[in-house]
């Protein structure tokens, strides 16, 4: 049995090799065999200000006073945030801060507890 990866376009398992290319007979999608090997390396690692790897559900503390746009509120140094969620984008942390509400933070301004 073949150990070729499924088609990235339609997830068909009936892929075959044609020289250096992989081909899907169902949707006619062609891709490089080296692309499929490198596709597993797309995992983005998000680190805090001191280099600790962050994961969903971690507890973090804020290391700098952060002004909130459009408000007079400030997230103070040492504010503890529980149960973070990592997201893609400029602000990589989605969280809820007591007394302020839902916020997005940059990982460079936090430290893992």
PDB file of N, CA and C in Angstrom:
ATOM      1  N   UNK A   1       0.835  -1.181   0.000  1.00  0.00           N
ATOM      2  CA  UNK A   1       0.000   0.000   0.000  1.00  0.00           C
ATOM      3  C   UNK A   1       0.882   1.248   0.000  1.00  0.00           C
ATOM      4  N   UNK A   2       0.452   2.262  -0.696  1.00  0.00           N
ATOM      5  CA  UNK A   2       1.207   3.492  -0.855  1.00  0.00           C
ATOM      6  C   UNK A   2       1.103   4.367   0.393  1.00  0.00           C
ATOM      7  N   UNK A   3       2.167   5.104   0.692  1.00  0.00           N
ATOM      8  CA  UNK A   3       2.153   6.031   1.824  1.00  0.00           C
ATOM      9  C   UNK A   3       2.172   7.468   1.331  1.00  0.00           C
ATOM     10  N   UNK A   4       1.601   7.699   0.150  1.00  0.00           N
ATOM     11  CA  UNK A   4       1.552   9.053  -0.387  1.00  0.00           C
ATOM     12  C   UNK A   4       0.518   9.875   0.374  1.00  0.00           C
ATOM     13  N   UNK A   5       0.774  11.168   0.533  1.00  0.00           N
ATOM     14  CA  UNK A   5      -0.175  12.016   1.268  1.00  0.00           C
ATOM     15  C   UNK A   5      -1.451  12.229   0.454  1.00  0.00           C
ATOM     16  N   UNK A   6      -2.567  12.513   1.127  1.00  0.00           N
ATOM     17  CA  UNK A   6      -3.806  12.798   0.385  1.00  0.00           C
ATOM     18  C   UNK A   6      -3.712  14.146  -0.325  1.00  0.00           C
ATOM     19  N   UNK A   7      -4.586  14.339  -1.277  1.00  0.00           N
ATOM     20  CA  UNK A   7      -4.617  15.577  -2.053  1.00  0.00           C
ATOM     21  C   UNK A   7      -4.947  16.764  -1.139  1.00  0.00           C
ATOM     22  N   UNK A   8      -4.163  17.852  -1.173  1.00  0.00           N
ATOM     23  CA  UNK A   8      -4.462  19.011  -0.330  1.00  0.00           C
ATOM     24  C   UNK A   8      -5.699  19.782  -0.791  1.00  0.00           C
ATOM     25  N   UNK A   9      -6.127  19.590  -2.037  1.00  0.00           N
ATOM     26  CA  UNK A   9      -7.286  20.317  -2.552  1.00  0.00           C
ATOM     27  C   UNK A   9      -8.606  19.627  -2.200  1.00  0.00           C
ATOM     28  N   UNK A  10      -8.656  18.280  -2.370  1.00  0.00           N
ATOM     29  CA  UNK A  10      -9.930  17.580  -2.160  1.00  0.00           C
ATOM     30  C   UNK A  10      -9.835  16.443  -1.148  1.00  0.00           C
ATOM     31  N   UNK A  11      -8.663  16.199  -0.569  1.00  0.00           N
ATOM     32  CA  UNK A  11      -8.406  15.145   0.421  1.00  0.00           C
ATOM     33  C   UNK A  11      -8.617  13.746  -0.117  1.00  0.00           C
ATOM     34  N   UNK A  12      -8.484  13.565  -1.410  1.00  0.00           N
ATOM     35  CA  UNK A  12      -8.599  12.240  -2.012  1.00  0.00           C
ATOM     36  C   UNK A  12      -7.374  11.404  -1.654  1.00  0.00           C
ATOM     37  N   UNK A  13      -7.585  10.127  -1.380  1.00  0.00           N
ATOM     38  CA  UNK A  13      -6.479   9.244  -1.016  1.00  0.00           C
ATOM     39  C   UNK A  13      -5.881   8.555  -2.238  1.00  0.00           C
ATOM     40  N   UNK A  14      -6.419   8.802  -3.424  1.00  0.00           N
ATOM     41  CA  UNK A  14      -5.982   8.134  -4.642  1.00  0.00           C
ATOM     42  C   UNK A  14      -4.910   8.921  -5.381  1.00  0.00           C
ATOM     43  N   UNK A  15      -3.963   9.488  -4.682  1.00  0.00           N
ATOM     44  CA  UNK A  15      -2.895  10.255  -5.316  1.00  0.00           C
ATOM     45  C   UNK A  15      -1.832   9.316  -5.882  1.00  0.00           C
ATOM     46  N   UNK A  16      -1.114   9.788  -6.891  1.00  0.00           N
ATOM     47  CA  UNK A  16      -0.033   9.001  -7.467  1.00  0.00           C
ATOM     48  C   UNK A  16       1.107   9.925  -7.864  1.00  0.00           C
ATOM     49  N   UNK A  17       2.292   9.315  -8.040  1.00  0.00           N
ATOM     50  CA  UNK A  17       3.483  10.067  -8.408  1.00  0.00           C
ATOM     51  C   UNK A  17       3.616  10.130  -9.926  1.00  0.00           C
ATOM     52  N   UNK A  18       4.028  11.292 -10.414  1.00  0.00           N
ATOM     53  CA  UNK A  18       4.317  11.478 -11.829  1.00  0.00           C
ATOM     54  C   UNK A  18       5.636  12.237 -11.911  1.00  0.00           C
ATOM     55  N   UNK A  19       6.718  11.512 -11.909  1.00  0.00           N
ATOM     56  CA  UNK A  19       8.043  12.136 -11.863  1.00  0.00           C
ATOM     57  C   UNK A  19       8.282  12.709 -10.473  1.00  0.00           C
ATOM     58  N   UNK A  20       8.491  14.035 -10.390  1.00  0.00           N
ATOM     59  CA  UNK A  20       8.701  14.676  -9.089  1.00  0.00           C
ATOM     60  C   UNK A  20       7.416  15.280  -8.543  1.00  0.00           C
ATOM     61  N   UNK A  21       6.333  15.178  -9.301  1.00  0.00           N
ATOM     62  CA  UNK A  21       5.050  15.751  -8.898  1.00  0.00           C
ATOM     63  C   UNK A  21       4.130  14.670  -8.323  1.00  0.00           C
ATOM     64  N   UNK A  22       3.204  15.072  -7.469  1.00  0.00           N
ATOM     65  CA  UNK A  22       2.124  14.222  -7.011  1.00  0.00           C
ATOM     66  C   UNK A  22       0.860  14.708  -7.702  1.00  0.00           C
ATOM     67  N   UNK A  23      -0.004  13.786  -8.114  1.00  0.00           N
ATOM     68  CA  UNK A  23      -1.192  14.129  -8.888  1.00  0.00           C
ATOM     69  C   UNK A  23      -2.411  13.481  -8.252  1.00  0.00           C
ATOM     70  N   UNK A  24      -3.525  14.217  -8.255  1.00  0.00           N
ATOM     71  CA  UNK A  24      -4.801  13.697  -7.785  1.00  0.00           C
ATOM     72  C   UNK A  24      -5.667  13.393  -9.013  1.00  0.00           C
ATOM     73  N   UNK A  25      -6.082  12.141  -9.212  1.00  0.00           N
ATOM     74  CA  UNK A  25      -6.884  11.819 -10.391  1.00  0.00           C
ATOM     75  C   UNK A  25      -8.324  12.326 -10.301  1.00  0.00           C
ATOM     76  N   UNK A  26      -8.792  12.645  -9.106  1.00  0.00           N
ATOM     77  CA  UNK A  26     -10.183  13.074  -8.947  1.00  0.00           C
ATOM     78  C   UNK A  26     -10.383  14.551  -9.269  1.00  0.00           C
ATOM     79  N   UNK A  27      -9.456  15.423  -8.847  1.00  0.00           N
ATOM     80  CA  UNK A  27      -9.622  16.861  -9.098  1.00  0.00           C
ATOM     81  C   UNK A  27      -8.535  17.432 -10.004  1.00  0.00           C
ATOM     82  N   UNK A  28      -7.585  16.604 -10.439  1.00  0.00           N
ATOM     83  CA  UNK A  28      -6.491  16.974 -11.341  1.00  0.00           C
ATOM     84  C   UNK A  28      -5.528  17.980 -10.715  1.00  0.00           C
ATOM     85  N   UNK A  29      -5.489  18.045  -9.386  1.00  0.00           N
ATOM     86  CA  UNK A  29      -4.555  18.949  -8.701  1.00  0.00           C
ATOM     87  C   UNK A  29      -3.163  18.328  -8.726  1.00  0.00           C
ATOM     88  N   UNK A  30      -2.144  19.138  -9.027  1.00  0.00           N
ATOM     89  CA  UNK A  30      -0.753  18.687  -9.028  1.00  0.00           C
ATOM     90  C   UNK A  30       0.045  19.527  -8.042  1.00  0.00           C
ATOM     91  N   UNK A  31       0.919  18.885  -7.289  1.00  0.00           N
ATOM     92  CA  UNK A  31       1.773  19.599  -6.353  1.00  0.00           C
ATOM     93  C   UNK A  31       3.088  18.868  -6.206  1.00  0.00           C
ATOM     94  N   UNK A  32       4.074  19.573  -5.729  1.00  0.00           N
ATOM     95  CA  UNK A  32       5.413  19.021  -5.576  1.00  0.00           C
ATOM     96  C   UNK A  32       5.477  18.117  -4.362  1.00  0.00           C
ATOM     97  N   UNK A  33       6.200  17.024  -4.478  1.00  0.00           N
ATOM     98  CA  UNK A  33       6.350  16.093  -3.356  1.00  0.00           C
ATOM     99  C   UNK A  33       7.097  16.756  -2.210  1.00  0.00           C
ATOM    100  N   UNK A  34       8.030  17.666  -2.504  1.00  0.00           N
ATOM    101  CA  UNK A  34       8.776  18.352  -1.442  1.00  0.00           C
ATOM    102  C   UNK A  34       7.886  19.339  -0.698  1.00  0.00           C
ATOM    103  N   UNK A  35       6.842  19.899  -1.352  1.00  0.00           N
ATOM    104  CA  UNK A  35       5.898  20.790  -0.681  1.00  0.00           C
ATOM    105  C   UNK A  35       5.115  20.047   0.385  1.00  0.00           C
ATOM    106  N   UNK A  36       4.742  18.808   0.119  1.00  0.00           N
ATOM    107  CA  UNK A  36       3.950  18.054   1.086  1.00  0.00           C
ATOM    108  C   UNK A  36       4.783  17.670   2.300  1.00  0.00           C
ATOM    109  N   UNK A  37       6.089  17.478   2.117  1.00  0.00           N
ATOM    110  CA  UNK A  37       6.962  17.163   3.252  1.00  0.00           C
ATOM    111  C   UNK A  37       7.153  18.383   4.143  1.00  0.00           C
ATOM    112  N   UNK A  38       7.230  19.574   3.552  1.00  0.00           N
ATOM    113  CA  UNK A  38       7.441  20.799   4.311  1.00  0.00           C
ATOM    114  C   UNK A  38       6.144  21.325   4.916  1.00  0.00           C
ATOM    115  N   UNK A  39       4.996  20.805   4.501  1.00  0.00           N
ATOM    116  CA  UNK A  39       3.707  21.310   4.985  1.00  0.00           C
ATOM    117  C   UNK A  39       3.513  21.042   6.471  1.00  0.00           C
ATOM    118  N   UNK A  40       4.149  20.051   7.027  1.00  0.00           N
ATOM    119  CA  UNK A  40       4.010  19.748   8.441  1.00  0.00           C
ATOM    120  C   UNK A  40       4.739  20.720   9.350  1.00  0.00           C
ATOM    121  N   UNK A  41       5.550  21.610   8.793  1.00  0.00           N
ATOM    122  CA  UNK A  41       6.334  22.542   9.583  1.00  0.00           C
ATOM    123  C   UNK A  41       5.653  23.895   9.742  1.00  0.00           C
ATOM    124  N   UNK A  42       4.351  23.992   9.466  1.00  0.00           N
ATOM    125  CA  UNK A  42       3.634  25.257   9.509  1.00  0.00           C
ATOM    126  C   UNK A  42       3.190  25.662  10.917  1.00  0.00           C
ATOM    127  N   UNK A  43       3.518  24.901  11.927  1.00  0.00           N
ATOM    128  CA  UNK A  43       3.076  25.197  13.276  1.00  0.00           C
ATOM    129  C   UNK A  43       3.809  26.442  13.777  1.00  0.00           C
ATOM    130  N   UNK A  44       3.046  27.464  14.118  1.00  0.00           N
ATOM    131  CA  UNK A  44       3.626  28.718  14.591  1.00  0.00           C
ATOM    132  C   UNK A  44       3.814  28.629  16.103  1.00  0.00           C
ATOM    133  N   UNK A  45       5.013  28.908  16.562  1.00  0.00           N
ATOM    134  CA  UNK A  45       5.316  28.882  17.985  1.00  0.00           C
ATOM    135  C   UNK A  45       5.280  30.313  18.497  1.00  0.00           C
ATOM    136  N   UNK A  46       4.445  30.556  19.495  1.00  0.00           N
ATOM    137  CA  UNK A  46       4.327  31.884  20.087  1.00  0.00           C
ATOM    138  C   UNK A  46       5.034  31.866  21.434  1.00  0.00           C
ATOM    139  N   UNK A  47       5.955  32.819  21.619  1.00  0.00           N
ATOM    140  CA  UNK A  47       6.737  32.891  22.851  1.00  0.00           C
ATOM    141  C   UNK A  47       6.438  34.196  23.568  1.00  0.00           C
ATOM    142  N   UNK A  48       6.604  34.179  24.903  1.00  0.00           N
ATOM    143  CA  UNK A  48       6.397  35.395  25.686  1.00  0.00           C
ATOM    144  C   UNK A  48       7.649  36.260  25.642  1.00  0.00           C
ATOM    145  N   UNK A  49       7.693  37.298  26.459  1.00  0.00           N
ATOM    146  CA  UNK A  49       8.788  38.270  26.416  1.00  0.00           C
ATOM    147  C   UNK A  49      10.144  37.687  26.810  1.00  0.00           C
ATOM    148  N   UNK A  50      10.162  36.611  27.577  1.00  0.00           N
ATOM    149  CA  UNK A  50      11.437  36.021  28.000  1.00  0.00           C
ATOM    150  C   UNK A  50      11.748  34.710  27.275  1.00  0.00           C
ATOM    151  N   UNK A  51      10.920  34.333  26.296  1.00  0.00           N
ATOM    152  CA  UNK A  51      11.221  33.166  25.477  1.00  0.00           C
ATOM    153  C   UNK A  51      10.499  31.890  25.856  1.00  0.00           C
ATOM    154  N   UNK A  52       9.599  31.914  26.835  1.00  0.00           N
ATOM    155  CA  UNK A  52       8.829  30.719  27.181  1.00  0.00           C
ATOM    156  C   UNK A  52       7.756  30.489  26.121  1.00  0.00           C
ATOM    157  N   UNK A  53       7.547  29.241  25.738  1.00  0.00           N
ATOM    158  CA  UNK A  53       6.532  28.908  24.741  1.00  0.00           C
ATOM    159  C   UNK A  53       5.153  28.983  25.390  1.00  0.00           C
ATOM    160  N   UNK A  54       4.226  29.705  24.744  1.00  0.00           N
ATOM    161  CA  UNK A  54       2.865  29.849  25.248  1.00  0.00           C
ATOM    162  C   UNK A  54       1.950  28.834  24.590  1.00  0.00           C
ATOM    163  N   UNK A  55       0.927  28.382  25.348  1.00  0.00           N
ATOM    164  CA  UNK A  55      -0.065  27.448  24.841  1.00  0.00           C
ATOM    165  C   UNK A  55      -1.437  27.915  25.280  1.00  0.00           C
ATOM    166  N   UNK A  56      -2.478  27.415  24.603  1.00  0.00           N
ATOM    167  CA  UNK A  56      -3.844  27.739  25.001  1.00  0.00           C
ATOM    168  C   UNK A  56      -4.076  27.317  26.439  1.00  0.00           C
ATOM    169  N   UNK A  57      -4.739  28.172  27.224  1.00  0.00           N
ATOM    170  CA  UNK A  57      -5.065  27.861  28.612  1.00  0.00           C
ATOM    171  C   UNK A  57      -4.025  28.285  29.630  1.00  0.00           C
ATOM    172  N   UNK A  58      -2.885  28.800  29.194  1.00  0.00           N
ATOM    173  CA  UNK A  58      -1.835  29.237  30.120  1.00  0.00           C
ATOM    174  C   UNK A  58      -2.290  30.467  30.910  1.00  0.00           C
ATOM    175  N   UNK A  59      -1.582  30.705  32.010  1.00  0.00           N
ATOM    176  CA  UNK A  59      -1.776  31.912  32.806  1.00  0.00           C
ATOM    177  C   UNK A  59      -0.571  32.810  32.584  1.00  0.00           C
ATOM    178  N   UNK A  60      -0.843  34.097  32.343  1.00  0.00           N
ATOM    179  CA  UNK A  60       0.222  35.047  32.051  1.00  0.00           C
ATOM    180  C   UNK A  60       0.077  36.277  32.935  1.00  0.00           C
ATOM    181  N   UNK A  61       1.155  37.064  33.033  1.00  0.00           N
ATOM    182  CA  UNK A  61       1.088  38.368  33.693  1.00  0.00           C
ATOM    183  C   UNK A  61       1.576  39.427  32.710  1.00  0.00           C
ATOM    184  N   UNK A  62       1.048  40.619  32.857  1.00  0.00           N
ATOM    185  CA  UNK A  62       1.424  41.741  32.001  1.00  0.00           C
ATOM    186  C   UNK A  62       2.693  42.361  32.578  1.00  0.00           C
ATOM    187  N   UNK A  63       3.673  42.684  31.717  1.00  0.00           N
ATOM    188  CA  UNK A  63       4.960  43.200  32.205  1.00  0.00           C
ATOM    189  C   UNK A  63       5.119  44.702  31.979  1.00  0.00           C
ATOM    190  N   UNK A  64       4.077  45.358  31.441  1.00  0.00           N
ATOM    191  CA  UNK A  64       4.160  46.787  31.140  1.00  0.00           C
ATOM    192  C   UNK A  64       2.752  47.368  31.211  1.00  0.00           C
ATOM    193  N   UNK A  65       2.625  48.616  31.684  1.00  0.00           N
ATOM    194  CA  UNK A  65       1.321  49.276  31.652  1.00  0.00           C
ATOM    195  C   UNK A  65       0.868  49.400  30.205  1.00  0.00           C
ATOM    196  N   UNK A  66      -0.355  48.938  29.926  1.00  0.00           N
ATOM    197  CA  UNK A  66      -0.895  48.986  28.568  1.00  0.00           C
ATOM    198  C   UNK A  66      -2.129  49.865  28.531  1.00  0.00           C
ATOM    199  N   UNK A  67      -2.057  50.947  27.769  1.00  0.00           N
ATOM    200  CA  UNK A  67      -3.211  51.827  27.607  1.00  0.00           C
ATOM    201  C   UNK A  67      -4.179  51.166  26.639  1.00  0.00           C
ATOM    202  N   UNK A  68      -5.471  51.313  26.904  1.00  0.00           N
ATOM    203  CA  UNK A  68      -6.499  50.737  26.047  1.00  0.00           C
ATOM    204  C   UNK A  68      -7.015  51.830  25.129  1.00  0.00           C
ATOM    205  N   UNK A  69      -6.938  51.598  23.834  1.00  0.00           N
ATOM    206  CA  UNK A  69      -7.379  52.597  22.858  1.00  0.00           C
ATOM    207  C   UNK A  69      -8.859  52.899  23.030  1.00  0.00           C
ATOM    208  N   UNK A  70      -9.207  54.160  22.951  1.00  0.00           N
ATOM    209  CA  UNK A  70     -10.599  54.569  23.032  1.00  0.00           C
ATOM    210  C   UNK A  70     -11.171  54.543  24.425  1.00  0.00           C
ATOM    211  N   UNK A  71     -10.314  54.425  25.425  1.00  0.00           N
ATOM    212  CA  UNK A  71     -10.776  54.352  26.804  1.00  0.00           C
ATOM    213  C   UNK A  71      -9.733  54.979  27.711  1.00  0.00           C
ATOM    214  N   UNK A  72     -10.145  55.307  28.919  1.00  0.00           N
ATOM    215  CA  UNK A  72      -9.192  55.846  29.882  1.00  0.00           C
ATOM    216  C   UNK A  72      -8.633  54.737  30.773  1.00  0.00           C
ATOM    217  N   UNK A  73      -9.023  53.498  30.525  1.00  0.00           N
ATOM    218  CA  UNK A  73      -8.556  52.368  31.327  1.00  0.00           C
ATOM    219  C   UNK A  73      -7.124  51.993  30.963  1.00  0.00           C
ATOM    220  N   UNK A  74      -6.428  51.414  31.940  1.00  0.00           N
ATOM    221  CA  UNK A  74      -5.055  50.951  31.751  1.00  0.00           C
ATOM    222  C   UNK A  74      -4.935  49.561  32.359  1.00  0.00           C
ATOM    223  N   UNK A  75      -4.283  48.650  31.639  1.00  0.00           N
ATOM    224  CA  UNK A  75      -3.954  47.339  32.194  1.00  0.00           C
ATOM    225  C   UNK A  75      -2.618  47.513  32.904  1.00  0.00           C
ATOM    226  N   UNK A  76      -2.623  47.361  34.223  1.00  0.00           N
ATOM    227  CA  UNK A  76      -1.435  47.629  35.036  1.00  0.00           C
ATOM    228  C   UNK A  76      -0.424  46.494  34.988  1.00  0.00           C
ATOM    229  N   UNK A  77       0.823  46.818  35.298  1.00  0.00           N
ATOM    230  CA  UNK A  77       1.891  45.826  35.405  1.00  0.00           C
ATOM    231  C   UNK A  77       1.506  44.811  36.474  1.00  0.00           C
ATOM    232  N   UNK A  78       1.729  43.544  36.199  1.00  0.00           N
ATOM    233  CA  UNK A  78       1.449  42.493  37.167  1.00  0.00           C
ATOM    234  C   UNK A  78       0.033  41.946  37.102  1.00  0.00           C
ATOM    235  N   UNK A  79      -0.797  42.472  36.217  1.00  0.00           N
ATOM    236  CA  UNK A  79      -2.150  41.943  36.068  1.00  0.00           C
ATOM    237  C   UNK A  79      -2.064  40.502  35.591  1.00  0.00           C
ATOM    238  N   UNK A  80      -2.734  39.595  36.305  1.00  0.00           N
ATOM    239  CA  UNK A  80      -2.709  38.180  35.970  1.00  0.00           C
ATOM    240  C   UNK A  80      -3.904  37.861  35.086  1.00  0.00           C
ATOM    241  N   UNK A  81      -3.642  37.140  34.007  1.00  0.00           N
ATOM    242  CA  UNK A  81      -4.678  36.746  33.051  1.00  0.00           C
ATOM    243  C   UNK A  81      -4.671  35.227  32.957  1.00  0.00           C
ATOM    244  N   UNK A  82      -5.825  34.609  33.228  1.00  0.00           N
ATOM    245  CA  UNK A  82      -5.933  33.145  33.203  1.00  0.00           C
ATOM    246  C   UNK A  82      -6.648  32.689  31.943  1.00  0.00           C
ATOM    247  N   UNK A  83      -6.300  31.517  31.469  1.00  0.00           N
ATOM    248  CA  UNK A  83      -7.003  30.889  30.363  1.00  0.00           C
ATOM    249  C   UNK A  83      -6.902  31.624  29.048  1.00  0.00           C
ATOM    250  N   UNK A  84      -5.682  31.882  28.595  1.00  0.00           N
ATOM    251  CA  UNK A  84      -5.509  32.606  27.331  1.00  0.00           C
ATOM    252  C   UNK A  84      -5.816  31.699  26.149  1.00  0.00           C
ATOM    253  N   UNK A  85      -6.044  32.319  24.996  1.00  0.00           N
ATOM    254  CA  UNK A  85      -6.244  31.590  23.756  1.00  0.00           C
ATOM    255  C   UNK A  85      -5.342  32.207  22.711  1.00  0.00           C
ATOM    256  N   UNK A  86      -4.550  31.389  22.021  1.00  0.00           N
ATOM    257  CA  UNK A  86      -3.627  31.886  21.004  1.00  0.00           C
ATOM    258  C   UNK A  86      -4.347  31.991  19.667  1.00  0.00           C
ATOM    259  N   UNK A  87      -4.135  33.115  18.974  1.00  0.00           N
ATOM    260  CA  UNK A  87      -4.771  33.364  17.680  1.00  0.00           C
ATOM    261  C   UNK A  87      -3.720  33.876  16.703  1.00  0.00           C
ATOM    262  N   UNK A  88      -4.056  33.861  15.420  1.00  0.00           N
ATOM    263  CA  UNK A  88      -3.172  34.411  14.399  1.00  0.00           C
ATOM    264  C   UNK A  88      -3.410  35.904  14.276  1.00  0.00           C
ATOM    265  N   UNK A  89      -2.403  36.603  13.855  1.00  0.00           N
ATOM    266  CA  UNK A  89      -2.538  38.039  13.634  1.00  0.00           C
ATOM    267  C   UNK A  89      -1.481  38.832  14.378  1.00  0.00           C
ATOM    268  N   UNK A  90      -1.644  40.143  14.366  1.00  0.00           N
ATOM    269  CA  UNK A  90      -0.704  41.049  15.007  1.00  0.00           C
ATOM    270  C   UNK A  90      -0.719  40.858  16.527  1.00  0.00           C
ATOM    271  N   UNK A  91      -1.896  40.765  17.113  1.00  0.00           N
ATOM    272  CA  UNK A  91      -2.053  40.507  18.538  1.00  0.00           C
ATOM    273  C   UNK A  91      -2.320  39.009  18.683  1.00  0.00           C
ATOM    274  N   UNK A  92      -1.361  38.263  19.241  1.00  0.00           N
ATOM    275  CA  UNK A  92      -1.469  36.809  19.232  1.00  0.00           C
ATOM    276  C   UNK A  92      -2.212  36.190  20.396  1.00  0.00           C
ATOM    277  N   UNK A  93      -2.628  36.953  21.391  1.00  0.00           N
ATOM    278  CA  UNK A  93      -3.301  36.401  22.566  1.00  0.00           C
ATOM    279  C   UNK A  93      -4.692  37.001  22.687  1.00  0.00           C
ATOM    280  N   UNK A  94      -5.677  36.133  22.811  1.00  0.00           N
ATOM    281  CA  UNK A  94      -7.062  36.545  23.020  1.00  0.00           C
ATOM    282  C   UNK A  94      -7.401  36.149  24.452  1.00  0.00           C
ATOM    283  N   UNK A  95      -7.894  37.087  25.259  1.00  0.00           N
ATOM    284  CA  UNK A  95      -8.126  36.791  26.670  1.00  0.00           C
ATOM    285  C   UNK A  95      -9.232  37.669  27.236  1.00  0.00           C
ATOM    286  N   UNK A  96      -9.595  37.404  28.483  1.00  0.00           N
ATOM    287  CA  UNK A  96     -10.564  38.214  29.207  1.00  0.00           C
ATOM    288  C   UNK A  96      -9.882  38.680  30.489  1.00  0.00           C
ATOM    289  N   UNK A  97      -9.851  40.002  30.690  1.00  0.00           N
ATOM    290  CA  UNK A  97      -9.219  40.583  31.871  1.00  0.00           C
ATOM    291  C   UNK A  97     -10.313  41.070  32.805  1.00  0.00           C
ATOM    292  N   UNK A  98     -10.226  40.666  34.082  1.00  0.00           N
ATOM    293  CA  UNK A  98     -11.231  41.065  35.074  1.00  0.00           C
ATOM    294  C   UNK A  98     -11.286  42.580  35.191  1.00  0.00           C
ATOM    295  N   UNK A  99     -12.488  43.136  35.161  1.00  0.00           N
ATOM    296  CA  UNK A  99     -12.687  44.571  35.288  1.00  0.00           C
ATOM    297  C   UNK A  99     -12.572  45.325  33.977  1.00  0.00           C
ATOM    298  N   UNK A 100     -12.069  44.681  32.938  1.00  0.00           N
ATOM    299  CA  UNK A 100     -11.897  45.348  31.648  1.00  0.00           C
ATOM    300  C   UNK A 100     -12.705  44.640  30.562  1.00  0.00           C
ATOM    301  N   UNK A 101     -12.591  43.321  30.480  1.00  0.00           N
ATOM    302  CA  UNK A 101     -13.329  42.550  29.490  1.00  0.00           C
ATOM    303  C   UNK A 101     -12.415  41.859  28.500  1.00  0.00           C
ATOM    304  N   UNK A 102     -12.987  41.513  27.360  1.00  0.00           N
ATOM    305  CA  UNK A 102     -12.240  40.795  26.331  1.00  0.00           C
ATOM    306  C   UNK A 102     -11.212  41.709  25.689  1.00  0.00           C
ATOM    307  N   UNK A 103     -10.010  41.172  25.494  1.00  0.00           N
ATOM    308  CA  UNK A 103      -8.909  41.943  24.901  1.00  0.00           C
ATOM    309  C   UNK A 103      -8.034  41.043  24.069  1.00  0.00           C
ATOM    310  N   UNK A 104      -7.274  41.671  23.198  1.00  0.00           N
ATOM    311  CA  UNK A 104      -6.216  40.992  22.463  1.00  0.00           C
ATOM    312  C   UNK A 104      -4.906  41.624  22.899  1.00  0.00           C
ATOM    313  N   UNK A 105      -3.914  40.776  23.186  1.00  0.00           N
ATOM    314  CA  UNK A 105      -2.615  41.258  23.646  1.00  0.00           C
ATOM    315  C   UNK A 105      -1.514  40.753  22.730  1.00  0.00           C
ATOM    316  N   UNK A 106      -0.416  41.473  22.710  1.00  0.00           N
ATOM    317  CA  UNK A 106       0.778  41.021  22.008  1.00  0.00           C
ATOM    318  C   UNK A 106       1.615  40.201  22.980  1.00  0.00           C
ATOM    319  N   UNK A 107       2.209  39.125  22.487  1.00  0.00           N
ATOM    320  CA  UNK A 107       2.999  38.244  23.351  1.00  0.00           C
ATOM    321  C   UNK A 107       4.256  38.910  23.880  1.00  0.00           C
ATOM    322  N   UNK A 108       4.712  39.974  23.270  1.00  0.00           N
ATOM    323  CA  UNK A 108       5.922  40.646  23.723  1.00  0.00           C
ATOM    324  C   UNK A 108       5.715  41.432  25.020  1.00  0.00           C
ATOM    325  N   UNK A 109       4.456  41.630  25.445  1.00  0.00           N
ATOM    326  CA  UNK A 109       4.166  42.395  26.653  1.00  0.00           C
ATOM    327  C   UNK A 109       3.681  41.517  27.802  1.00  0.00           C
ATOM    328  N   UNK A 110       3.844  40.209  27.693  1.00  0.00           N
ATOM    329  CA  UNK A 110       3.398  39.302  28.747  1.00  0.00           C
ATOM    330  C   UNK A 110       4.505  38.317  29.107  1.00  0.00           C
ATOM    331  N   UNK A 111       4.313  37.702  30.280  1.00  0.00           N
ATOM    332  CA  UNK A 111       5.242  36.678  30.754  1.00  0.00           C
ATOM    333  C   UNK A 111       4.437  35.530  31.310  1.00  0.00           C
ATOM    334  N   UNK A 112       4.838  34.314  31.000  1.00  0.00           N
ATOM    335  CA  UNK A 112       4.145  33.112  31.474  1.00  0.00           C
ATOM    336  C   UNK A 112       4.384  32.942  32.972  1.00  0.00           C
ATOM    337  N   UNK A 113       3.325  32.569  33.701  1.00  0.00           N
ATOM    338  CA  UNK A 113       3.443  32.378  35.149  1.00  0.00           C
ATOM    339  C   UNK A 113       3.848  30.961  35.431  1.00  0.00           C
TER     340      UNK A 113
END
